[in-house]
Structures are given as structure tokens and as C-alpha cells.
Tab-separated table of C-alpha atoms in Angstrom:
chain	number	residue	atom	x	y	z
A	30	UNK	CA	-78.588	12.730	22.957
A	31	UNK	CA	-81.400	14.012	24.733
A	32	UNK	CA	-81.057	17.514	26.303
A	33	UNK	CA	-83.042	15.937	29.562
A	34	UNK	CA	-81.173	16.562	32.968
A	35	UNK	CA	-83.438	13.951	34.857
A	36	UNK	CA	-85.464	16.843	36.955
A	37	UNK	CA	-89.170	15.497	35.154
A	38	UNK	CA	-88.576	12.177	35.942
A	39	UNK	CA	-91.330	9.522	35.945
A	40	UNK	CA	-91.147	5.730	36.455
A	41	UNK	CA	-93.925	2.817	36.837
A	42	UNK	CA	-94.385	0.549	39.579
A	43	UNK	CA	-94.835	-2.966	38.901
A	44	UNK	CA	-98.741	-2.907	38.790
A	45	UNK	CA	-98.894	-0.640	35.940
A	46	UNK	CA	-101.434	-1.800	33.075
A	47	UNK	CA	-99.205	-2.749	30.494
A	48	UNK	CA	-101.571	-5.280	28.474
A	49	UNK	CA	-101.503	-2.959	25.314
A	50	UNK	CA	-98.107	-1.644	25.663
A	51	UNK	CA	-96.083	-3.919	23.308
A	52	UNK	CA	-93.620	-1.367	22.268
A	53	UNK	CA	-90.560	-0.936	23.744
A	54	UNK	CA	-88.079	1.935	23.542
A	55	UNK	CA	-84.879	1.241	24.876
A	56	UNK	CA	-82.578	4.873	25.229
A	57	UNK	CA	-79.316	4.056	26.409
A	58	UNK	CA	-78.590	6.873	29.405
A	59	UNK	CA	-76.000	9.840	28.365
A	60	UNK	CA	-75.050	6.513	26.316
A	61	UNK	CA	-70.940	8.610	25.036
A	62	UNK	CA	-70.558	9.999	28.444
A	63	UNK	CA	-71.471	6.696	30.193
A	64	UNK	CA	-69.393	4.630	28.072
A	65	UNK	CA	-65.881	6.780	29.141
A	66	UNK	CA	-66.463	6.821	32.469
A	67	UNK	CA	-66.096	2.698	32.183
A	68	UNK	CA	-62.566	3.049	33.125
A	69	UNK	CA	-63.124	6.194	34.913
A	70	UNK	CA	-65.400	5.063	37.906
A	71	UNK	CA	-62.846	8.719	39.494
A	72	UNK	CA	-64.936	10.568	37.303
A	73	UNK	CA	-68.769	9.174	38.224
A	74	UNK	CA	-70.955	11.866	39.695
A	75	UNK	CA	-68.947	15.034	37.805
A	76	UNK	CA	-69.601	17.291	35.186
A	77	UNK	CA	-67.675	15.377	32.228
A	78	UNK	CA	-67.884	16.676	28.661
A	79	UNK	CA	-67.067	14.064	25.833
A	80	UNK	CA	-65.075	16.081	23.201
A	81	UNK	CA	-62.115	17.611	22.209
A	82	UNK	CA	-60.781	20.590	24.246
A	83	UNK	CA	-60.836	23.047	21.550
A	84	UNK	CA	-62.422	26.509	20.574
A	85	UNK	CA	-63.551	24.597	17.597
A	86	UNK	CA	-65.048	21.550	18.891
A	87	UNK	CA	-68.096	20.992	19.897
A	88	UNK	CA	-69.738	18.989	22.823
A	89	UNK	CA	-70.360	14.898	21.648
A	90	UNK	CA	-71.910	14.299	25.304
A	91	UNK	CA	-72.212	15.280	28.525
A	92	UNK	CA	-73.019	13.692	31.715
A	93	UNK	CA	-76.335	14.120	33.824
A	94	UNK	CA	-74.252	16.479	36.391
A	95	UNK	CA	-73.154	18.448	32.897
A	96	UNK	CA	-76.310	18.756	31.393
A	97	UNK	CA	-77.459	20.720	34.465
A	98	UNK	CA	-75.588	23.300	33.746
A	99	UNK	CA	-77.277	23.444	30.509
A	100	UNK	CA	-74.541	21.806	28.555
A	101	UNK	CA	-75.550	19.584	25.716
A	102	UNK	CA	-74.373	17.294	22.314
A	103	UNK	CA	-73.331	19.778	19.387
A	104	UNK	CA	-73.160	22.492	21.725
A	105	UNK	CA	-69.813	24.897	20.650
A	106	UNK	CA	-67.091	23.701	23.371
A	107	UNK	CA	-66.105	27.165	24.126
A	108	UNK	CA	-70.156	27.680	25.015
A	109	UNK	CA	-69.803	25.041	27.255
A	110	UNK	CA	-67.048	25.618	29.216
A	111	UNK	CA	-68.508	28.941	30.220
A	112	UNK	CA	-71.949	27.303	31.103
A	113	UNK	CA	-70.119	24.863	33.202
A	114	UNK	CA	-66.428	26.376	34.401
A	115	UNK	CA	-65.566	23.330	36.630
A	116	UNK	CA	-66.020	20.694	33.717
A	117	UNK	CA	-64.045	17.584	33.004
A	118	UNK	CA	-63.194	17.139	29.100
A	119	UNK	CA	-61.800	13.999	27.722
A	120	UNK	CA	-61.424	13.063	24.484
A	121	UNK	CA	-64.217	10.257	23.117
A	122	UNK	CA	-63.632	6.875	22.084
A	123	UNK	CA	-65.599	6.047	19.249
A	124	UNK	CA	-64.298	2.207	18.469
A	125	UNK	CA	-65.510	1.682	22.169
A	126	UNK	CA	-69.188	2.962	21.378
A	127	UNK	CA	-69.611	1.078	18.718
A	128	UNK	CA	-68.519	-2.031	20.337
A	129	UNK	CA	-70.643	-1.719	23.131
A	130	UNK	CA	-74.020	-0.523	20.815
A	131	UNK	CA	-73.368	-3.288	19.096
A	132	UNK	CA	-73.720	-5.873	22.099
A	133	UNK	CA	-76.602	-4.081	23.503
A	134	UNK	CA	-78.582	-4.325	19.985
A	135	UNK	CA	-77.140	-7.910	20.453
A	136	UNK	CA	-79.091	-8.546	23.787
A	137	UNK	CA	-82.297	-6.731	22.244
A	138	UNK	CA	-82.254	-9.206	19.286
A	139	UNK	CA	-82.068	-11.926	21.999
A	140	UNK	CA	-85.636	-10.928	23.067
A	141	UNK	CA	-87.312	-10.301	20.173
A	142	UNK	CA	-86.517	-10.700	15.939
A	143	UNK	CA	-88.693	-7.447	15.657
A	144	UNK	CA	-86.025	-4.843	16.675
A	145	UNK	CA	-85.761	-1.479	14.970
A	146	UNK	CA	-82.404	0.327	15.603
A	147	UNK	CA	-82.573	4.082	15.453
A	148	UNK	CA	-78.815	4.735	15.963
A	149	UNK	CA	-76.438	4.110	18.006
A	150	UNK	CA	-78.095	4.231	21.435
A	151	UNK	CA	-81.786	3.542	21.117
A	152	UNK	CA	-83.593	1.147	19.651
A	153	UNK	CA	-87.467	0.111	19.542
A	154	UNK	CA	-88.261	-3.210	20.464
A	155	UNK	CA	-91.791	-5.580	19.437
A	156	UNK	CA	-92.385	-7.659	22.252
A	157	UNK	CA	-95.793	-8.991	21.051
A	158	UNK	CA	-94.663	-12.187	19.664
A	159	UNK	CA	-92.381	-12.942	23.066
A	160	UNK	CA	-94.788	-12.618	26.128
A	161	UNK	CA	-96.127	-16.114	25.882
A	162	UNK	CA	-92.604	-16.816	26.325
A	163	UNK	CA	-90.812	-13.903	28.556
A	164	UNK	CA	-93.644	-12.754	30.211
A	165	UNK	CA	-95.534	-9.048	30.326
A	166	UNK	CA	-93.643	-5.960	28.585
A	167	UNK	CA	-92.703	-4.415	31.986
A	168	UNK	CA	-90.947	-8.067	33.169
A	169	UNK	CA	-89.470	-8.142	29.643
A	170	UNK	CA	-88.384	-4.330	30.230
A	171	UNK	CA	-86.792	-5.112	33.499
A	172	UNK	CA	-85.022	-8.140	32.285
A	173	UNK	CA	-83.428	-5.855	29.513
A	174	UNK	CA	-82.130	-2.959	31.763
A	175	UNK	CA	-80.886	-5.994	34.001
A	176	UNK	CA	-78.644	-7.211	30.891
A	177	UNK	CA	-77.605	-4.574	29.802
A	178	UNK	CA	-75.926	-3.345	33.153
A	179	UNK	CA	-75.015	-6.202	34.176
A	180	UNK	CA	-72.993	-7.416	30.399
A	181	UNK	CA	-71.534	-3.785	29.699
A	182	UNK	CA	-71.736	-1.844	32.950
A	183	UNK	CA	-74.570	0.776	30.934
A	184	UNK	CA	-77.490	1.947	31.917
A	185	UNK	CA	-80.947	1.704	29.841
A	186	UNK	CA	-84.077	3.447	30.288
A	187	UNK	CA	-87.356	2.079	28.584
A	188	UNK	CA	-90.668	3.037	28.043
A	189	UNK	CA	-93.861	1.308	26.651
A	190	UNK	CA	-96.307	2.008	25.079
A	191	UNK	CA	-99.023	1.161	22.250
A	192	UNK	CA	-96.869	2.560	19.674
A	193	UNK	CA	-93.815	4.435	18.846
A	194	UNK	CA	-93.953	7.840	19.479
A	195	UNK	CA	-95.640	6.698	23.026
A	196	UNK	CA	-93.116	4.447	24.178
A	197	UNK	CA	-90.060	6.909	22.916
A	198	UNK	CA	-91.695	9.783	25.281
A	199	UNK	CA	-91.894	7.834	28.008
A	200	UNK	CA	-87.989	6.885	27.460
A	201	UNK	CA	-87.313	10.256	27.515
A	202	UNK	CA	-89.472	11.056	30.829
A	203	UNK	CA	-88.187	7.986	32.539
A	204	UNK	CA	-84.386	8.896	32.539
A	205	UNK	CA	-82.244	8.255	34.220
A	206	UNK	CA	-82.269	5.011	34.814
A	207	UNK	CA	-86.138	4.568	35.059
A	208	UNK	CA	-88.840	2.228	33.155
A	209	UNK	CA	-91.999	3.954	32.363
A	210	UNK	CA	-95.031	2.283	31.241
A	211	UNK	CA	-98.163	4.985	29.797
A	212	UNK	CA	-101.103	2.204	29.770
A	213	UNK	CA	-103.328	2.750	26.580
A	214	UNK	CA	-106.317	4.342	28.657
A	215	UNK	CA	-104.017	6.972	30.261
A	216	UNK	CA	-102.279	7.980	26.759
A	217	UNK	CA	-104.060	11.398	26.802
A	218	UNK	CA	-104.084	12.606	29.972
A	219	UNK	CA	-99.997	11.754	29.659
A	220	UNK	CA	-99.690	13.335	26.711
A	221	UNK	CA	-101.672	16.582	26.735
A	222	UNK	CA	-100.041	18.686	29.455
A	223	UNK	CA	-96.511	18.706	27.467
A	224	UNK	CA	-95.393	21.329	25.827
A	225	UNK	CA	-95.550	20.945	21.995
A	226	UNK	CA	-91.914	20.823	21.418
A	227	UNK	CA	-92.823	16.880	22.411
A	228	UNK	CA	-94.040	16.315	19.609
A	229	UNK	CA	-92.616	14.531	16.550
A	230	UNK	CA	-91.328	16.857	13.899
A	231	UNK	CA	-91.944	20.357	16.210
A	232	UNK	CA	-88.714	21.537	16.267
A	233	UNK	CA	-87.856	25.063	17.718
A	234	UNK	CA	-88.716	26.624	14.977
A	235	UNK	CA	-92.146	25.138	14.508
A	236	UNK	CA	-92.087	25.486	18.393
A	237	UNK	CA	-91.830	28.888	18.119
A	238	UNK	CA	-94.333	29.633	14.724
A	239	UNK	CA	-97.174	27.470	17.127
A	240	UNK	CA	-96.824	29.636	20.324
A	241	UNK	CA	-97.120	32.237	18.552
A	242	UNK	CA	-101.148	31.769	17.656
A	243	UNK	CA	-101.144	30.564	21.888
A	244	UNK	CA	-100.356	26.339	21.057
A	245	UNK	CA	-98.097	25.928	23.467
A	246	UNK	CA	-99.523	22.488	25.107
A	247	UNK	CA	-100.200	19.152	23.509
A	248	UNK	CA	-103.613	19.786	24.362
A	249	UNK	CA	-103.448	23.342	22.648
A	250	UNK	CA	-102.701	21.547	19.390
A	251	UNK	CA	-105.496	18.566	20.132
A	252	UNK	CA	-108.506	21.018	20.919
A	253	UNK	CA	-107.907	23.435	18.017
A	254	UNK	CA	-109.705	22.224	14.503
A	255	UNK	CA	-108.047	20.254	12.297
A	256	UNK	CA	-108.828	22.739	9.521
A	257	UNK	CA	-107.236	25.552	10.986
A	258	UNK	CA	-104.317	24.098	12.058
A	259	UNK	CA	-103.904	22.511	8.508
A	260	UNK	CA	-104.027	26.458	7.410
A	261	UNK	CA	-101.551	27.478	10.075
A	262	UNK	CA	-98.901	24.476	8.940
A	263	UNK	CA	-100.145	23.016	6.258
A	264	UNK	CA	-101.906	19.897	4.990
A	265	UNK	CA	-99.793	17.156	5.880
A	266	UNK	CA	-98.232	18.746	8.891
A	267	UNK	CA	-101.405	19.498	10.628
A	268	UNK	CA	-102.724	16.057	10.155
A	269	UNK	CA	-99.468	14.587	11.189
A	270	UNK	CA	-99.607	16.734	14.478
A	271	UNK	CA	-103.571	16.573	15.515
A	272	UNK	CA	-102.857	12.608	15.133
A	273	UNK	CA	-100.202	12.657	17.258
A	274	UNK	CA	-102.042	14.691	19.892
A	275	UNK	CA	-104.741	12.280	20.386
A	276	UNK	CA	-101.673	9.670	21.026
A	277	UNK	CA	-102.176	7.913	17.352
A	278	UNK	CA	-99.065	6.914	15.310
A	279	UNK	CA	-99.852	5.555	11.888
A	280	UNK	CA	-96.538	3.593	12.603
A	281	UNK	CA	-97.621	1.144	14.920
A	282	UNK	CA	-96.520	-2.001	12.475
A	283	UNK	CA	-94.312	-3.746	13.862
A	284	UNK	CA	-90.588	-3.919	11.846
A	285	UNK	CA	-90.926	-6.485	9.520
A	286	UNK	CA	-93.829	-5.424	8.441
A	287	UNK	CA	-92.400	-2.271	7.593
A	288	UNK	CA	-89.589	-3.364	5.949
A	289	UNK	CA	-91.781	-4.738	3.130
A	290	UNK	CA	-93.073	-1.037	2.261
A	291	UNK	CA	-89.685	0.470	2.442
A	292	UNK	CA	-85.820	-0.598	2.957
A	293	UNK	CA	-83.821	2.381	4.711
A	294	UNK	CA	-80.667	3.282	6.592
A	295	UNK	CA	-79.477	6.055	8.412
A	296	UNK	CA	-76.577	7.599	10.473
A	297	UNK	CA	-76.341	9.589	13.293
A	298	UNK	CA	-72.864	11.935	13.484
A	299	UNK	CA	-70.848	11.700	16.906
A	300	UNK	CA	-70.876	14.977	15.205
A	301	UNK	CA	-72.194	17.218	13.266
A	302	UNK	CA	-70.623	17.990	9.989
A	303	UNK	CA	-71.433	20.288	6.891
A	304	UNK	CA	-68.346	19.041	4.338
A	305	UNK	CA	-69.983	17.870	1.125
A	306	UNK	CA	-67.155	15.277	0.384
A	307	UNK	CA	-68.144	13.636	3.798
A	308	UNK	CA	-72.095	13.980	3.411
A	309	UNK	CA	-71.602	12.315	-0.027
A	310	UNK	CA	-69.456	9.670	1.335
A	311	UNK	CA	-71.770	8.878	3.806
A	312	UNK	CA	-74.458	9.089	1.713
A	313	UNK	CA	-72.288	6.179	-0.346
A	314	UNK	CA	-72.127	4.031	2.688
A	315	UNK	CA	-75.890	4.566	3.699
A	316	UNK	CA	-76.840	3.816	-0.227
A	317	UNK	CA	-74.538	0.629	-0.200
A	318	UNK	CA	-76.275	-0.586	2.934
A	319	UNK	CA	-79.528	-0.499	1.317
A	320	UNK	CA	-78.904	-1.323	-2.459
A	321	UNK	CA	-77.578	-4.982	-0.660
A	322	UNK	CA	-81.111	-5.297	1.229
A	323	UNK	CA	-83.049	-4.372	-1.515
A	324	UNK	CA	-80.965	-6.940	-4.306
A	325	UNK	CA	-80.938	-9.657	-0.921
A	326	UNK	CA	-85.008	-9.180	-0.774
A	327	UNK	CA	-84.308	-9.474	-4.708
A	328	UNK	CA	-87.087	-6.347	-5.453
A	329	UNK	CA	-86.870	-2.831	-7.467
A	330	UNK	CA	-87.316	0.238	-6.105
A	331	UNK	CA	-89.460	3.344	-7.844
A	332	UNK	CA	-88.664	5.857	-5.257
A	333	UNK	CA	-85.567	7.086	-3.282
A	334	UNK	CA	-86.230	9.262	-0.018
A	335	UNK	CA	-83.061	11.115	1.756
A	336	UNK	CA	-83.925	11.991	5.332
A	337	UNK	CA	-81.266	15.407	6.655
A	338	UNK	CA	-81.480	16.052	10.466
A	339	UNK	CA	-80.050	19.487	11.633
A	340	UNK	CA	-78.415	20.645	15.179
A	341	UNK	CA	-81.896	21.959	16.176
A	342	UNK	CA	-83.433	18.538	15.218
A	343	UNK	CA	-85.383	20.211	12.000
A	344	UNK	CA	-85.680	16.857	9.856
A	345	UNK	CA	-86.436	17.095	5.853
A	346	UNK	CA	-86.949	14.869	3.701
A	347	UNK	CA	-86.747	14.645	-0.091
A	348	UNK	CA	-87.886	11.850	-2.494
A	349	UNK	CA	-87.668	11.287	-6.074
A	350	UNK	CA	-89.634	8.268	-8.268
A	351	UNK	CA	-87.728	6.707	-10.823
A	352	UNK	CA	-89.148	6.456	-14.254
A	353	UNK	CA	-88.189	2.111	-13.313
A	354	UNK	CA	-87.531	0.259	-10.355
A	355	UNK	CA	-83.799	-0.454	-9.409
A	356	UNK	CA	-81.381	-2.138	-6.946
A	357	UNK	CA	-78.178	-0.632	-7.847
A	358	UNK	CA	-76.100	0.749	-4.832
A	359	UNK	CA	-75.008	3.564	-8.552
A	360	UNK	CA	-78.363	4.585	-8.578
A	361	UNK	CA	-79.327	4.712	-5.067
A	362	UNK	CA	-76.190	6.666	-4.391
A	363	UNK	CA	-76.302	9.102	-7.168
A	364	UNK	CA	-80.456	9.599	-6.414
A	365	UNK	CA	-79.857	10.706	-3.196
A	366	UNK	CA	-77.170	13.102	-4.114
A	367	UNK	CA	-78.896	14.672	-6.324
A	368	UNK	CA	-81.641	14.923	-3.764
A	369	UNK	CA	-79.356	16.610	-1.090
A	370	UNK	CA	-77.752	18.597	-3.906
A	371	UNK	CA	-81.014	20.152	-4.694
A	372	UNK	CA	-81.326	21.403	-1.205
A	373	UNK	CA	-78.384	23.449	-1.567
A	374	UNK	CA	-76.022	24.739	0.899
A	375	UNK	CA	-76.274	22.765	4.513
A	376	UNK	CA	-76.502	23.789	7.497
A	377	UNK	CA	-74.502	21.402	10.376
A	378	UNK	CA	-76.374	18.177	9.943
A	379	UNK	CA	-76.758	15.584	12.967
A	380	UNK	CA	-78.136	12.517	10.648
A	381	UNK	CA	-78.765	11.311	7.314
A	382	UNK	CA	-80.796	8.511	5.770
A	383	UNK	CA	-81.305	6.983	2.530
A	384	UNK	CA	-84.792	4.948	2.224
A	385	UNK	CA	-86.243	2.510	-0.834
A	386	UNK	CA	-89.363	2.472	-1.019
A	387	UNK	CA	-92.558	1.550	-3.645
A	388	UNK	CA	-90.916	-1.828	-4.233
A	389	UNK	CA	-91.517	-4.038	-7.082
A	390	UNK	CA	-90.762	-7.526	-8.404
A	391	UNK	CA	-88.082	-7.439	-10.901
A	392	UNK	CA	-88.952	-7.010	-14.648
A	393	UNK	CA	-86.918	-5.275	-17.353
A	394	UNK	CA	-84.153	-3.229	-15.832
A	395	UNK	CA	-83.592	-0.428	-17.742
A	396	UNK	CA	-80.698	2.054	-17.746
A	397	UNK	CA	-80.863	5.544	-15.792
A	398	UNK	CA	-78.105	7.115	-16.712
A	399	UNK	CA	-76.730	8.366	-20.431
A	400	UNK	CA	-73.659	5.403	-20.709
A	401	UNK	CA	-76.617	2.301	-21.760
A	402	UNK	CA	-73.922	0.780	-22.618
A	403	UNK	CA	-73.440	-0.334	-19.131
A	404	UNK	CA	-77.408	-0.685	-17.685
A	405	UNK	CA	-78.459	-0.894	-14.530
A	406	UNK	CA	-79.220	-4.119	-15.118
A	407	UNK	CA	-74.823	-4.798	-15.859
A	408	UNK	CA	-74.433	-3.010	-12.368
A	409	UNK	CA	-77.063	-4.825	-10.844
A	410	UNK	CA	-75.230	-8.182	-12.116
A	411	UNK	CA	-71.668	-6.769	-11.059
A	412	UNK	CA	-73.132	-5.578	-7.265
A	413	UNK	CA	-74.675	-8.986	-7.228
A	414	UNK	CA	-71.116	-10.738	-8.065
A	415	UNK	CA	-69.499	-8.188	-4.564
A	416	UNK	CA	-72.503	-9.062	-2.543
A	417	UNK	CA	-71.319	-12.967	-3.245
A	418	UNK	CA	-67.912	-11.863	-2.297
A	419	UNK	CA	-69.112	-9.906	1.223
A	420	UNK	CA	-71.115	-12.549	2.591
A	421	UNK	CA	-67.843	-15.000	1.938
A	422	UNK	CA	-65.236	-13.023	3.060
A	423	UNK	CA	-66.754	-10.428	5.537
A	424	UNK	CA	-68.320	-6.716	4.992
A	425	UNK	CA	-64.636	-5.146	5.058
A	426	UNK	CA	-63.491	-7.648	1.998
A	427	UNK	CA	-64.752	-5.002	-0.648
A	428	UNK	CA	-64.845	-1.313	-0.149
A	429	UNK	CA	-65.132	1.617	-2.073
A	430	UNK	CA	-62.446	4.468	-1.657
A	431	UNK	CA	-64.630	7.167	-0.730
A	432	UNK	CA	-66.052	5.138	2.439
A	433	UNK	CA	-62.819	4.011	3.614
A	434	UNK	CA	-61.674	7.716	3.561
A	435	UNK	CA	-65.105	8.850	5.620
A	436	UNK	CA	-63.934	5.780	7.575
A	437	UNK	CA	-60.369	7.089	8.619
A	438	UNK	CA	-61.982	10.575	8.658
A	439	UNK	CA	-64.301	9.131	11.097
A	440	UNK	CA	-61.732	7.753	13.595
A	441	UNK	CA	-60.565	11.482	14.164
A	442	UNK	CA	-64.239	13.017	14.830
A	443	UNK	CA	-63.970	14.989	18.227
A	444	UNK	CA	-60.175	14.212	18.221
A	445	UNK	CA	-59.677	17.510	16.446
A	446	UNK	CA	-60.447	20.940	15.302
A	447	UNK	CA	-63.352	20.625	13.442
């Protein structure tokens, strides 16, 4: 959830230049907080905090009014309630946000194939291949919003843009409720009077490191040489940033093609946890999820990438190439474990993901692990056998024990001390 309280908001008019802008990001608004107040139309316009009422919980979501105060997600409740006295704390419901993300990714599928969910309230949308059909990205924009208040009572904000990181900060400058459009000629002149915490992978701390040599603007961060800001944060972090200043994102494929480089998952907590047994189980899940894409697309995978996403929004990521290519849920699993082992003890962490990537056609399979007895090409045959069995009987027919226990453990999330 975004920290935004709606005072920099910006929205386009119809005539905006949108020919170029053919990606969509669609943020559902204070999506938790939104979704209980459904029922609770007593409660619109107040400072509500989604969470348990607890000096060891911590803040899930807050309304527009809340965040005002200063009051955001994974915030300390007791924090909180002194930033905001007067607020309203109810408990969440977490089987009603995933019903309701699921119809809104639903009604986004309806309008294009190429959708690219990023969790459980936003989602990217390719609209390339469906303006013959639904008209300009700002019609096909407003028709979204339209749906989605009018089929589940939420409330969407969009932007557009050339590419990805465009279109997800001009989501984020458009809320509440707004649609904002940055037309491919005006990208830079949007883009360099923000502060660099806008920018992809500048967390505080980076935030902090670049203000200290006086990059405190976009621009700041443009204008300096690539050289020397490649010595102030290194190689691939410098490029990474200076590209993303001049408004280029090496991402702009759209989904599918994506998918052919890599195969991922990932999973953002309602909220924040640091208990190995439940990182590991969700690692499990994420792993599962991907091992059946990767045997369904029947390819191999060389390498195995764990994304970790902290409270501040620091992201790291790890990867490891196998000495052979695999589709074994085992290996995935036990890959990215090690990988997040490696990094030792965690701080809270907001989201993980689990990524294939360097795919190959299938050859020999050989075994990873010391009991060859049992190869990865026996598991491969075995997951291949409960894939069969999933797509016959449903998702739930087959399920290992340590995701249905992060599954129960998940239905008490923000219900309890944590």
C-alpha cells in the first residue's frame, strides 16, 4: 500500500496524447481499507485502520483520512494510534480480499490476455493488441475504473504510459480515484522534478546515501555522469538508475513475451513476517506455483532467483545456476531456500518471489541432490502424475502439509498478536 494521502494529485483530461501509452497500471485505492468499509458505508470518510487492536500488531491499511495523519501498512499499531488518537480499528477480512482481487484481475483479463499481476491490488495491463477493438488506452482506462466500481463497489486508479515504471508513477500520482496519462514527449519533464525516492529500487536507505552527494531530484540523478554515479552505487545500480531517469525501462515487453525468458511468482504479506517456518512455507507454495508452469511450458530451468522485499521496500535478490536444467517443484523449493538461507537472519519481510529463468528444452535430467536413486527426473515424473491430478480435481485436491499449515496460519494474520 502506497504511503500517498492524495495531496499531489494529478489526473488527465480526455485530450491527453495517449498514442504511445499502451501500458496500463491499474492500483486498486487503499484496496484493505476500501474493501471493509463495503458493509460499513457508517464508516466512509473516517480515519479507519485495518488491523488488530493490539500493542503487537501492526497497521495492514489505512484509509485516505488515516494516512493523513501519517499512518501507514506495517506501521507498529501502538505508533499509530498515537499518530491518529481518534482512529477506527477493525479487524481485516482476508477471504473477502482475495475474493474481490480475484474478480477485478477477472475484469482486467476481460480486456486484454497480456495482464501482469503484481499482487493483490495492482496489476499492469497491455492494451496494444485491444485498441482496434476497445478503443484508445484512456477510453480503455475509463471503461476499467467504470467496472470495477460498478461490479465490486472499489475504486481503481490507472496510469499510462510507454512502459512500466511510467505508467506505475502515474498510478501513484493519480490517486485517489484519478486516471493519469504522461504522453511519451512529456516523460521527462514529468519525471525529473521528483524526488529520487521515485525511483525503482531507491529505497530510504539509498534515498538517504544519494542526498548525501546533493541527488535529491530525478533530474539530480539524470544530469550527473554515468561514470560517477556507477562509482557512487555501483555498476549495475547506476545504470539501472540513469536509465530510469531519462524515463527508459528495459521492461517494456509486453507479458508473454516475458514469460518466455523467465517463469516467476511472488507474494505480498497482509503482513509482514520474519518466522523461518512461514518464509519456507511460503517459499514452498511460491516454488510449487512455478515448478507447474515451468513442467506445463514442458522446459528446464538453469537458474533460480528469490526476490525478499523488506518494511522499508529494500528489495534483494539472489540467484543461483544449476549445474542442469530442472522442473521439479524439490528443486525449485530447496534452491531458493538455500538462497534465503544464505542471507541469514531477516529482517520483517513484506514479499517474496521465486523466479525460473535461462530455460531450456528438456534433455537428460540429471539428479541434484545426493539420494540418485530417486533423480530429478523420478520427481519430475511423480510432479507430472499430481499436476494430472490438479487440473482434474481442482488446485486444493493435492497439498503439501507445510502449505496447508501457512494456509491456516494465514487465516489468523492481523487477527492476533503477532
Amino acid at each position: 500500500m502506497s504511503k500517498q494521502d492524495g495531496s499531489n494529485r494529478l489526473v488527465s483530461s480526455r485530450d491527453v496524447d495517449d498514442s504511445q501509452a499502451n501500458v496500463l497500471h491499474v492500483d486498486l485505492d487503499a484496496f484493505f481499507a476500501s474493501a471493509s468499509l463495503l458493509d460499513r458505508p457508517d464508516l466512509l470518510g473516517k480515519p479507519v485502520v485495518i488491523g488488530h487492536d493490539s500493542s503487537r500488531s501492526v497497521v495492514t491499511a489505512a484509509t485516505y483520512e488515516a494516512r493523513r495523519y501519517g499512518v501507514h501498512s506495517a506501521m507498529p499499531m501502538t505508533r499509530a494510534k498515537q499518530l491518529c488518537p481518534n482512529a477506527i480499528i477493525i479487524d481485516g477480512d482476508f477471504a473477502l480480499y482475495k475474493r474481490l482481487s480475484k474478480q477485478v484481475m477477472g475484469i482486467l483479463g476481460d480486456v486484454s490476455p497480456d495482464v501482469e499481476q503484481l499482487g493483490t491490488d495492482e496489476a499492469f495491463v497491455f492494451v496494444a493488441g485491444a485498441r482496434r477493438l476497445l478503443g484508445r488506452p484512456y477510453d480503455i482506462a475509463v471503461g476499467i475504473r467504470k467496472r470495477v466500481r460498478e461490479e465490486t463497489g472499489l475504486v481503481a486508479s490507472i496510469g499510462a504510459a510507454s512502459n512500466r515504471f511510467l505508467a506505475k508513477l502515474a498510478s501513484m500520482r493519480s490517486k485517489p480515484d484519478g486516471l493519469l496519462v504522461i504522453p511519451h514527449d512529456e516523460a521527462v519533464s514529468f519525471l525529473h522534478p521528483q524526488p529520487v525516492g521515485a525511483l525503482w529500487g531507491v529505497g530510504p536507505a539509498m534515498e538517504r546515501k544519494l542526498s548525501r552527494y546533493g541527488l535529491r531530484t530525478i533530474q539530480d540523478i539524470a544530469e550527473m555522469p554515468l561514470d560517477r554515479l556507477q562509482q557512487l552505487v555501483g555498476q549495475a545500480s547506476g545504470l539501472k538508475l540513469h536509465q530510469l531517469a531519462w524515463g527508459r525501462d528495459d521492461r517494456s515487453d509486453v507479458v508473454h513475451r516475458e514469460r518466455e525468458k523467465s517463469i516467476g511468482h511472488d507474494h505480498t504479506f497482509f503482513q509482514s513476517v520474519t518466522g523461518p517456518e512461514q518464509l519456507r512455507s511460503e517459499l514452498l507454495r511460491l516454488a510449487e506455483g512455478v515448478g507447474r508452469r515451468v513442467r506445463r511450458a514442458e522446459l528446464l530451468a538453469r537458474t533460480i532467483t528469490i526476490k525478499v522485499r523488506y518494511d522499508d521496500f529494500t528489495t534483494l535478490t539472489r540467484s543461483k545456476t544449476l549445474p542442469t536444467g530442472t522442473d521439479t517443484t524439490r528443486t525449485i523449493a530447496e534452491t531458493s531456500w538455500a538462497l534465503l538461507e544464505a542471507m541469514g537472519p531477516q529482517p520483517p519481510v513484506r514479499l517474496l518471489g521465486v523466479t525460473a529463468s535461462s530455460l531450456e528444452e528438456p534433455g537428460h535430467q540429471a539428479s541434484l541432490f545426493e539420494d540418485a536413486d530417486f533423480s530429478d527426473a523420478d520427481w519430475s515424473t511423480t510432479e507430472r502424475t499430481v499436476d494430472a491430478l490438479l487440473e482434474r480435481f481442482g488446485k486444493d485436491a493435492l497439498r503439501t502439509a507445510s502449505t496447508l499449515r501457512m494456509d491456516e496460519k494465514r487465516e489468523d494474520f492481523g487477527r492476533g498478536d503477532s
